[in-house]
């Protein structure tokens, strides 16, 4: 299906995920530096920077890899495309997940280094609670509904703005501040800063995100029975360029 070399697509996913986490972590560090006594303002600064960065990164890497940057998006693309033989293959999915996770970890390390911190400072921020897991389920399912609905309706070109806006908003309307991404969740464990999550809290978040994946896929199949036909356009259609 894809005419772009696999290594180029994996490099795009690695780099995009790395820069996304760099934006999340770096803006969190800057926010606590600039507004040390106002957590609400810190969250606003962090969410705005993340939303804009995500939109820009989708525009940058979308034509190469689709700009998933997220294992649940890639998994949904693989599953929903099976009947129509579209979307990611099993090998693609494994490569994307590995590249996204490695990139997310690298992004935390890069942000730490940019702000003169130790390369790896495991977070001590506990995020273990049922209401936070519920927030992750809602955030993840909603993200999948948005992305695949855009593709199914021929509006994938709106994904950079729409996905950035959704994540920026979900920082505020979910209890968990909308990680909605297993790779990003793992990456954020490697920084003991505003955006961090304690390693012990990671499994709960990832399980909740996987539950959101199942719910999101179920809703998509109910709402758009032929959703698999749009699998090649998730998140942004990749250009059919020579390898």
PDB file of C-alpha atoms in Angstrom:
ATOM      1  CA  UNK A   1       0.000   0.000   0.000  1.00  0.00           C
ATOM      2  CA  UNK A   2       2.634   2.540   1.046  1.00  0.00           C
ATOM      3  CA  UNK A   3       5.172   3.701  -1.487  1.00  0.00           C
ATOM      4  CA  UNK A   4       7.198   5.662   1.048  1.00  0.00           C
ATOM      5  CA  UNK A   5      10.106   3.625   2.431  1.00  0.00           C
ATOM      6  CA  UNK A   6       9.414   2.101   5.830  1.00  0.00           C
ATOM      7  CA  UNK A   7      12.494   3.663   7.407  1.00  0.00           C
ATOM      8  CA  UNK A   8      11.317   7.134   6.398  1.00  0.00           C
ATOM      9  CA  UNK A   9       7.882   6.565   7.907  1.00  0.00           C
ATOM     10  CA  UNK A  10       9.385   5.211  11.130  1.00  0.00           C
ATOM     11  CA  UNK A  11      11.803   8.144  11.317  1.00  0.00           C
ATOM     12  CA  UNK A  12       8.863  10.522  10.931  1.00  0.00           C
ATOM     13  CA  UNK A  13       6.953   8.780  13.737  1.00  0.00           C
ATOM     14  CA  UNK A  14      10.014   8.761  16.006  1.00  0.00           C
ATOM     15  CA  UNK A  15      10.846  12.404  15.382  1.00  0.00           C
ATOM     16  CA  UNK A  16       7.255  13.578  15.595  1.00  0.00           C
ATOM     17  CA  UNK A  17       6.631  11.768  18.888  1.00  0.00           C
ATOM     18  CA  UNK A  18       9.927  13.082  20.266  1.00  0.00           C
ATOM     19  CA  UNK A  19       9.123  16.681  19.397  1.00  0.00           C
ATOM     20  CA  UNK A  20       5.579  16.323  20.727  1.00  0.00           C
ATOM     21  CA  UNK A  21       6.831  15.179  24.127  1.00  0.00           C
ATOM     22  CA  UNK A  22       9.547  17.835  24.035  1.00  0.00           C
ATOM     23  CA  UNK A  23       6.776  20.409  23.582  1.00  0.00           C
ATOM     24  CA  UNK A  24       4.656  18.934  26.378  1.00  0.00           C
ATOM     25  CA  UNK A  25       7.503  18.647  28.866  1.00  0.00           C
ATOM     26  CA  UNK A  26       9.392  21.771  27.832  1.00  0.00           C
ATOM     27  CA  UNK A  27       6.343  24.025  28.000  1.00  0.00           C
ATOM     28  CA  UNK A  28       5.511  22.553  31.400  1.00  0.00           C
ATOM     29  CA  UNK A  29       8.960  23.396  32.692  1.00  0.00           C
ATOM     30  CA  UNK A  30       8.761  26.910  31.253  1.00  0.00           C
ATOM     31  CA  UNK A  31       5.280  27.394  32.699  1.00  0.00           C
ATOM     32  CA  UNK A  32       6.412  26.557  36.235  1.00  0.00           C
ATOM     33  CA  UNK A  33       9.383  28.878  35.795  1.00  0.00           C
ATOM     34  CA  UNK A  34       7.316  31.821  34.575  1.00  0.00           C
ATOM     35  CA  UNK A  35       4.264  31.286  36.804  1.00  0.00           C
ATOM     36  CA  UNK A  36       5.535  29.446  39.875  1.00  0.00           C
ATOM     37  CA  UNK A  37       2.552  30.245  42.105  1.00  0.00           C
ATOM     38  CA  UNK A  38      -0.357  29.773  39.692  1.00  0.00           C
ATOM     39  CA  UNK A  39      -1.119  26.177  38.726  1.00  0.00           C
ATOM     40  CA  UNK A  40      -4.077  27.201  36.585  1.00  0.00           C
ATOM     41  CA  UNK A  41      -1.912  29.513  34.513  1.00  0.00           C
ATOM     42  CA  UNK A  42       0.729  26.799  34.257  1.00  0.00           C
ATOM     43  CA  UNK A  43      -1.849  24.408  32.814  1.00  0.00           C
ATOM     44  CA  UNK A  44      -3.057  27.057  30.368  1.00  0.00           C
ATOM     45  CA  UNK A  45       0.468  27.714  29.127  1.00  0.00           C
ATOM     46  CA  UNK A  46       1.181  23.994  28.864  1.00  0.00           C
ATOM     47  CA  UNK A  47      -2.048  23.206  27.015  1.00  0.00           C
ATOM     48  CA  UNK A  48      -1.765  26.062  24.512  1.00  0.00           C
ATOM     49  CA  UNK A  49       1.841  25.188  23.653  1.00  0.00           C
ATOM     50  CA  UNK A  50       0.953  21.506  23.259  1.00  0.00           C
ATOM     51  CA  UNK A  51      -2.055  22.212  21.030  1.00  0.00           C
ATOM     52  CA  UNK A  52      -0.095  24.465  18.693  1.00  0.00           C
ATOM     53  CA  UNK A  53       2.903  22.131  18.596  1.00  0.00           C
ATOM     54  CA  UNK A  54       0.737  19.099  17.828  1.00  0.00           C
ATOM     55  CA  UNK A  55      -0.943  20.868  14.921  1.00  0.00           C
ATOM     56  CA  UNK A  56       2.406  21.956  13.506  1.00  0.00           C
ATOM     57  CA  UNK A  57       3.889  18.469  13.866  1.00  0.00           C
ATOM     58  CA  UNK A  58       0.960  16.845  12.062  1.00  0.00           C
ATOM     59  CA  UNK A  59       1.451  19.294   9.206  1.00  0.00           C
ATOM     60  CA  UNK A  60       5.178  18.530   9.144  1.00  0.00           C
ATOM     61  CA  UNK A  61       5.151  14.735   9.288  1.00  0.00           C
ATOM     62  CA  UNK A  62       1.676  13.859   8.027  1.00  0.00           C
ATOM     63  CA  UNK A  63       2.687  13.556   4.373  1.00  0.00           C
ATOM     64  CA  UNK A  64       5.380  11.007   5.299  1.00  0.00           C
ATOM     65  CA  UNK A  65       3.878   8.725   7.948  1.00  0.00           C
ATOM     66  CA  UNK A  66       0.354   9.973   8.556  1.00  0.00           C
ATOM     67  CA  UNK A  67       1.582  11.633  11.780  1.00  0.00           C
ATOM     68  CA  UNK A  68      -0.006   9.179  14.194  1.00  0.00           C
ATOM     69  CA  UNK A  69       2.486   9.710  17.048  1.00  0.00           C
ATOM     70  CA  UNK A  70       0.182   7.496  19.134  1.00  0.00           C
ATOM     71  CA  UNK A  71      -0.049   3.686  19.468  1.00  0.00           C
ATOM     72  CA  UNK A  72      -3.822   3.703  19.978  1.00  0.00           C
ATOM     73  CA  UNK A  73      -4.342   5.624  16.744  1.00  0.00           C
ATOM     74  CA  UNK A  74      -2.055   3.212  14.895  1.00  0.00           C
ATOM     75  CA  UNK A  75      -3.760   0.184  16.475  1.00  0.00           C
ATOM     76  CA  UNK A  76      -7.209   1.444  15.513  1.00  0.00           C
ATOM     77  CA  UNK A  77      -5.977   2.126  11.976  1.00  0.00           C
ATOM     78  CA  UNK A  78      -4.607  -1.427  11.712  1.00  0.00           C
ATOM     79  CA  UNK A  79      -7.748  -3.061  13.099  1.00  0.00           C
ATOM     80  CA  UNK A  80     -10.316  -1.052  11.165  1.00  0.00           C
ATOM     81  CA  UNK A  81      -8.434  -1.458   7.899  1.00  0.00           C
ATOM     82  CA  UNK A  82      -8.238  -5.259   7.993  1.00  0.00           C
ATOM     83  CA  UNK A  83     -11.496  -5.942   6.124  1.00  0.00           C
ATOM     84  CA  UNK A  84     -10.682  -3.509   3.332  1.00  0.00           C
ATOM     85  CA  UNK A  85      -6.953  -4.352   3.243  1.00  0.00           C
ATOM     86  CA  UNK A  86      -6.111  -0.717   3.921  1.00  0.00           C
ATOM     87  CA  UNK A  87      -4.347   1.141   6.707  1.00  0.00           C
ATOM     88  CA  UNK A  88      -1.289  -0.188   8.511  1.00  0.00           C
ATOM     89  CA  UNK A  89      -0.095  -3.770   8.213  1.00  0.00           C
ATOM     90  CA  UNK A  90       0.832  -5.784  11.291  1.00  0.00           C
ATOM     91  CA  UNK A  91       4.521  -5.116  10.657  1.00  0.00           C
ATOM     92  CA  UNK A  92       3.790  -1.407  10.208  1.00  0.00           C
ATOM     93  CA  UNK A  93       1.913  -1.347  13.500  1.00  0.00           C
ATOM     94  CA  UNK A  94       4.776  -2.963  15.418  1.00  0.00           C
ATOM     95  CA  UNK A  95       7.271  -0.552  13.892  1.00  0.00           C
ATOM     96  CA  UNK A  96       5.101   2.501  14.539  1.00  0.00           C
ATOM     97  CA  UNK A  97       4.535   1.603  18.203  1.00  0.00           C
ATOM     98  CA  UNK A  98       8.253   1.017  18.788  1.00  0.00           C
ATOM     99  CA  UNK A  99       9.222   4.260  17.026  1.00  0.00           C
ATOM    100  CA  UNK A 100       6.566   6.287  18.839  1.00  0.00           C
ATOM    101  CA  UNK A 101       7.567   4.964  22.262  1.00  0.00           C
ATOM    102  CA  UNK A 102      11.294   5.437  21.692  1.00  0.00           C
ATOM    103  CA  UNK A 103      10.637   8.909  20.346  1.00  0.00           C
ATOM    104  CA  UNK A 104       8.543   9.872  23.351  1.00  0.00           C
ATOM    105  CA  UNK A 105      11.303   8.843  25.746  1.00  0.00           C
ATOM    106  CA  UNK A 106      13.852  10.751  23.664  1.00  0.00           C
ATOM    107  CA  UNK A 107      11.581  13.795  23.788  1.00  0.00           C
ATOM    108  CA  UNK A 108      11.601  13.857  27.587  1.00  0.00           C
ATOM    109  CA  UNK A 109      15.373  13.511  27.635  1.00  0.00           C
ATOM    110  CA  UNK A 110      15.724  16.375  25.151  1.00  0.00           C
ATOM    111  CA  UNK A 111      13.429  18.654  27.158  1.00  0.00           C
ATOM    112  CA  UNK A 112      15.313  17.877  30.358  1.00  0.00           C
ATOM    113  CA  UNK A 113      18.615  18.723  28.692  1.00  0.00           C
ATOM    114  CA  UNK A 114      17.295  21.968  27.179  1.00  0.00           C
ATOM    115  CA  UNK A 115      16.351  23.206  30.641  1.00  0.00           C
ATOM    116  CA  UNK A 116      19.644  22.130  32.212  1.00  0.00           C
ATOM    117  CA  UNK A 117      18.222  19.141  34.091  1.00  0.00           C
ATOM    118  CA  UNK A 118      19.620  15.636  34.322  1.00  0.00           C
ATOM    119  CA  UNK A 119      18.816  13.711  31.111  1.00  0.00           C
ATOM    120  CA  UNK A 120      16.579  11.291  32.982  1.00  0.00           C
ATOM    121  CA  UNK A 121      14.733  12.283  36.155  1.00  0.00           C
ATOM    122  CA  UNK A 122      11.985   9.756  36.836  1.00  0.00           C
ATOM    123  CA  UNK A 123       8.807  11.499  37.884  1.00  0.00           C
ATOM    124  CA  UNK A 124       7.487  11.288  41.409  1.00  0.00           C
ATOM    125  CA  UNK A 125       4.035  12.627  40.464  1.00  0.00           C
ATOM    126  CA  UNK A 126       1.466  10.000  41.443  1.00  0.00           C
ATOM    127  CA  UNK A 127      -1.493   9.848  39.066  1.00  0.00           C
ATOM    128  CA  UNK A 128      -3.149   6.668  40.334  1.00  0.00           C
ATOM    129  CA  UNK A 129      -6.906   7.073  40.800  1.00  0.00           C
ATOM    130  CA  UNK A 130     -10.085   5.764  39.228  1.00  0.00           C
ATOM    131  CA  UNK A 131     -11.365   9.183  38.190  1.00  0.00           C
ATOM    132  CA  UNK A 132      -8.082   9.857  36.340  1.00  0.00           C
ATOM    133  CA  UNK A 133      -8.369   6.545  34.496  1.00  0.00           C
ATOM    134  CA  UNK A 134     -11.942   7.461  33.521  1.00  0.00           C
ATOM    135  CA  UNK A 135     -10.605  10.745  32.178  1.00  0.00           C
ATOM    136  CA  UNK A 136      -8.112   8.841  30.026  1.00  0.00           C
ATOM    137  CA  UNK A 137     -10.835   6.577  28.655  1.00  0.00           C
ATOM    138  CA  UNK A 138     -12.915   9.601  27.660  1.00  0.00           C
ATOM    139  CA  UNK A 139      -9.938  11.469  26.192  1.00  0.00           C
ATOM    140  CA  UNK A 140      -8.732   8.497  24.142  1.00  0.00           C
ATOM    141  CA  UNK A 141     -12.125   7.440  22.806  1.00  0.00           C
ATOM    142  CA  UNK A 142     -12.940  11.030  21.871  1.00  0.00           C
ATOM    143  CA  UNK A 143      -9.642  11.448  20.054  1.00  0.00           C
ATOM    144  CA  UNK A 144     -10.255   8.343  17.954  1.00  0.00           C
ATOM    145  CA  UNK A 145     -13.794   9.418  17.122  1.00  0.00           C
ATOM    146  CA  UNK A 146     -12.541  12.797  15.940  1.00  0.00           C
ATOM    147  CA  UNK A 147      -9.662  11.501  13.817  1.00  0.00           C
ATOM    148  CA  UNK A 148     -11.578   8.736  12.070  1.00  0.00           C
ATOM    149  CA  UNK A 149     -14.707  10.846  11.560  1.00  0.00           C
ATOM    150  CA  UNK A 150     -12.589  13.471   9.809  1.00  0.00           C
ATOM    151  CA  UNK A 151     -11.055  10.853   7.543  1.00  0.00           C
ATOM    152  CA  UNK A 152     -14.371   9.113   6.814  1.00  0.00           C
ATOM    153  CA  UNK A 153     -16.019  12.403   5.826  1.00  0.00           C
ATOM    154  CA  UNK A 154     -13.157  13.460   3.566  1.00  0.00           C
ATOM    155  CA  UNK A 155     -11.952  16.177   5.928  1.00  0.00           C
ATOM    156  CA  UNK A 156      -8.562  14.734   6.907  1.00  0.00           C
ATOM    157  CA  UNK A 157      -6.960  18.024   5.873  1.00  0.00           C
ATOM    158  CA  UNK A 158      -8.541  19.573   8.970  1.00  0.00           C
ATOM    159  CA  UNK A 159      -6.787  17.111  11.281  1.00  0.00           C
ATOM    160  CA  UNK A 160      -3.862  19.380  12.281  1.00  0.00           C
ATOM    161  CA  UNK A 161      -6.155  22.108  13.586  1.00  0.00           C
ATOM    162  CA  UNK A 162      -8.898  19.815  14.871  1.00  0.00           C
ATOM    163  CA  UNK A 163      -6.653  17.355  16.719  1.00  0.00           C
ATOM    164  CA  UNK A 164      -4.586  20.159  18.230  1.00  0.00           C
ATOM    165  CA  UNK A 165      -7.769  21.910  19.363  1.00  0.00           C
ATOM    166  CA  UNK A 166      -9.207  18.712  20.838  1.00  0.00           C
ATOM    167  CA  UNK A 167      -6.093  17.901  22.868  1.00  0.00           C
ATOM    168  CA  UNK A 168      -5.811  21.512  24.030  1.00  0.00           C
ATOM    169  CA  UNK A 169      -9.426  21.456  25.190  1.00  0.00           C
ATOM    170  CA  UNK A 170      -9.143  17.985  26.737  1.00  0.00           C
ATOM    171  CA  UNK A 171      -6.384  19.278  29.017  1.00  0.00           C
ATOM    172  CA  UNK A 172      -9.221  21.144  30.727  1.00  0.00           C
ATOM    173  CA  UNK A 173     -12.319  18.960  30.448  1.00  0.00           C
ATOM    174  CA  UNK A 174     -10.721  15.663  31.540  1.00  0.00           C
ATOM    175  CA  UNK A 175      -9.554  14.906  35.062  1.00  0.00           C
ATOM    176  CA  UNK A 176      -6.310  13.399  33.763  1.00  0.00           C
ATOM    177  CA  UNK A 177      -5.340  16.382  31.562  1.00  0.00           C
ATOM    178  CA  UNK A 178      -5.674  14.118  28.532  1.00  0.00           C
ATOM    179  CA  UNK A 179      -2.533  12.098  27.955  1.00  0.00           C
ATOM    180  CA  UNK A 180      -4.587   9.881  25.560  1.00  0.00           C
ATOM    181  CA  UNK A 181      -1.410   8.261  24.244  1.00  0.00           C
ATOM    182  CA  UNK A 182       0.505   5.266  25.669  1.00  0.00           C
ATOM    183  CA  UNK A 183       3.816   6.338  24.112  1.00  0.00           C
ATOM    184  CA  UNK A 184       3.536   9.869  25.502  1.00  0.00           C
ATOM    185  CA  UNK A 185       2.541   8.435  28.882  1.00  0.00           C
ATOM    186  CA  UNK A 186       5.695   6.302  28.989  1.00  0.00           C
ATOM    187  CA  UNK A 187       7.839   9.197  27.805  1.00  0.00           C
ATOM    188  CA  UNK A 188       6.495  11.541  30.475  1.00  0.00           C
ATOM    189  CA  UNK A 189       7.642   9.142  33.199  1.00  0.00           C
ATOM    190  CA  UNK A 190      11.228  10.145  32.350  1.00  0.00           C
ATOM    191  CA  UNK A 191      10.930  13.716  33.644  1.00  0.00           C
ATOM    192  CA  UNK A 192      10.281  14.840  37.206  1.00  0.00           C
ATOM    193  CA  UNK A 193       8.661  18.088  36.117  1.00  0.00           C
ATOM    194  CA  UNK A 194       5.187  19.605  35.689  1.00  0.00           C
ATOM    195  CA  UNK A 195       4.167  17.168  32.933  1.00  0.00           C
ATOM    196  CA  UNK A 196       5.613  14.051  34.552  1.00  0.00           C
ATOM    197  CA  UNK A 197       3.889  10.887  35.701  1.00  0.00           C
ATOM    198  CA  UNK A 198       5.327   8.444  38.205  1.00  0.00           C
ATOM    199  CA  UNK A 199       6.434   5.161  36.589  1.00  0.00           C
ATOM    200  CA  UNK A 200       4.122   3.267  38.946  1.00  0.00           C
ATOM    201  CA  UNK A 201       1.167   5.246  37.558  1.00  0.00           C
ATOM    202  CA  UNK A 202       1.937   4.447  33.928  1.00  0.00           C
ATOM    203  CA  UNK A 203       0.290   0.974  33.728  1.00  0.00           C
ATOM    204  CA  UNK A 204      -3.055   2.299  34.960  1.00  0.00           C
ATOM    205  CA  UNK A 205      -3.033   5.084  32.401  1.00  0.00           C
ATOM    206  CA  UNK A 206      -2.063   2.749  29.562  1.00  0.00           C
ATOM    207  CA  UNK A 207      -4.781   0.250  30.483  1.00  0.00           C
ATOM    208  CA  UNK A 208      -7.325   3.084  30.542  1.00  0.00           C
ATOM    209  CA  UNK A 209      -6.120   4.255  27.136  1.00  0.00           C
ATOM    210  CA  UNK A 210      -6.508   0.735  25.754  1.00  0.00           C
ATOM    211  CA  UNK A 211     -10.039   0.672  27.153  1.00  0.00           C
ATOM    212  CA  UNK A 212     -10.637   3.969  25.373  1.00  0.00           C
ATOM    213  CA  UNK A 213      -9.311   2.342  22.201  1.00  0.00           C
ATOM    214  CA  UNK A 214     -11.854  -0.473  22.452  1.00  0.00           C
ATOM    215  CA  UNK A 215     -14.728   1.897  23.182  1.00  0.00           C
ATOM    216  CA  UNK A 216     -13.683   4.281  20.437  1.00  0.00           C
ATOM    217  CA  UNK A 217     -13.398   1.500  17.847  1.00  0.00           C
ATOM    218  CA  UNK A 218     -16.775   0.106  18.890  1.00  0.00           C
ATOM    219  CA  UNK A 219     -18.443   3.495  18.511  1.00  0.00           C
ATOM    220  CA  UNK A 220     -16.782   4.061  15.150  1.00  0.00           C
ATOM    221  CA  UNK A 221     -18.032   0.719  13.828  1.00  0.00           C
ATOM    222  CA  UNK A 222     -21.542   1.541  15.030  1.00  0.00           C
ATOM    223  CA  UNK A 223     -21.561   5.070  13.636  1.00  0.00           C
ATOM    224  CA  UNK A 224     -19.572   4.474  10.451  1.00  0.00           C
ATOM    225  CA  UNK A 225     -19.915   0.818   9.364  1.00  0.00           C
ATOM    226  CA  UNK A 226     -17.578   1.391   6.403  1.00  0.00           C
ATOM    227  CA  UNK A 227     -14.954   3.240   8.406  1.00  0.00           C
ATOM    228  CA  UNK A 228     -12.208   0.863   7.239  1.00  0.00           C
ATOM    229  CA  UNK A 229     -12.325   2.455   3.801  1.00  0.00           C
ATOM    230  CA  UNK A 230     -10.767   5.581   5.318  1.00  0.00           C
ATOM    231  CA  UNK A 231      -7.887   3.795   7.038  1.00  0.00           C
ATOM    232  CA  UNK A 232      -5.343   5.078   4.541  1.00  0.00           C
ATOM    233  CA  UNK A 233      -6.171   8.654   5.551  1.00  0.00           C
ATOM    234  CA  UNK A 234      -5.341   8.353   9.276  1.00  0.00           C
ATOM    235  CA  UNK A 235      -4.302  10.876  10.613  1.00  0.00           C
ATOM    236  CA  UNK A 236      -3.290  12.683   7.409  1.00  0.00           C
ATOM    237  CA  UNK A 237      -3.066  10.892   4.040  1.00  0.00           C
ATOM    238  CA  UNK A 238       0.535  10.019   3.232  1.00  0.00           C
ATOM    239  CA  UNK A 239       1.849  11.188  -0.087  1.00  0.00           C
ATOM    240  CA  UNK A 240       2.372   8.475  -2.688  1.00  0.00           C
ATOM    241  CA  UNK A 241       6.002   9.343  -3.311  1.00  0.00           C
ATOM    242  CA  UNK A 242       8.734   7.088  -4.707  1.00  0.00           C
ATOM    243  CA  UNK A 243      10.757   5.213  -2.120  1.00  0.00           C
TER     244      UNK A 243
END
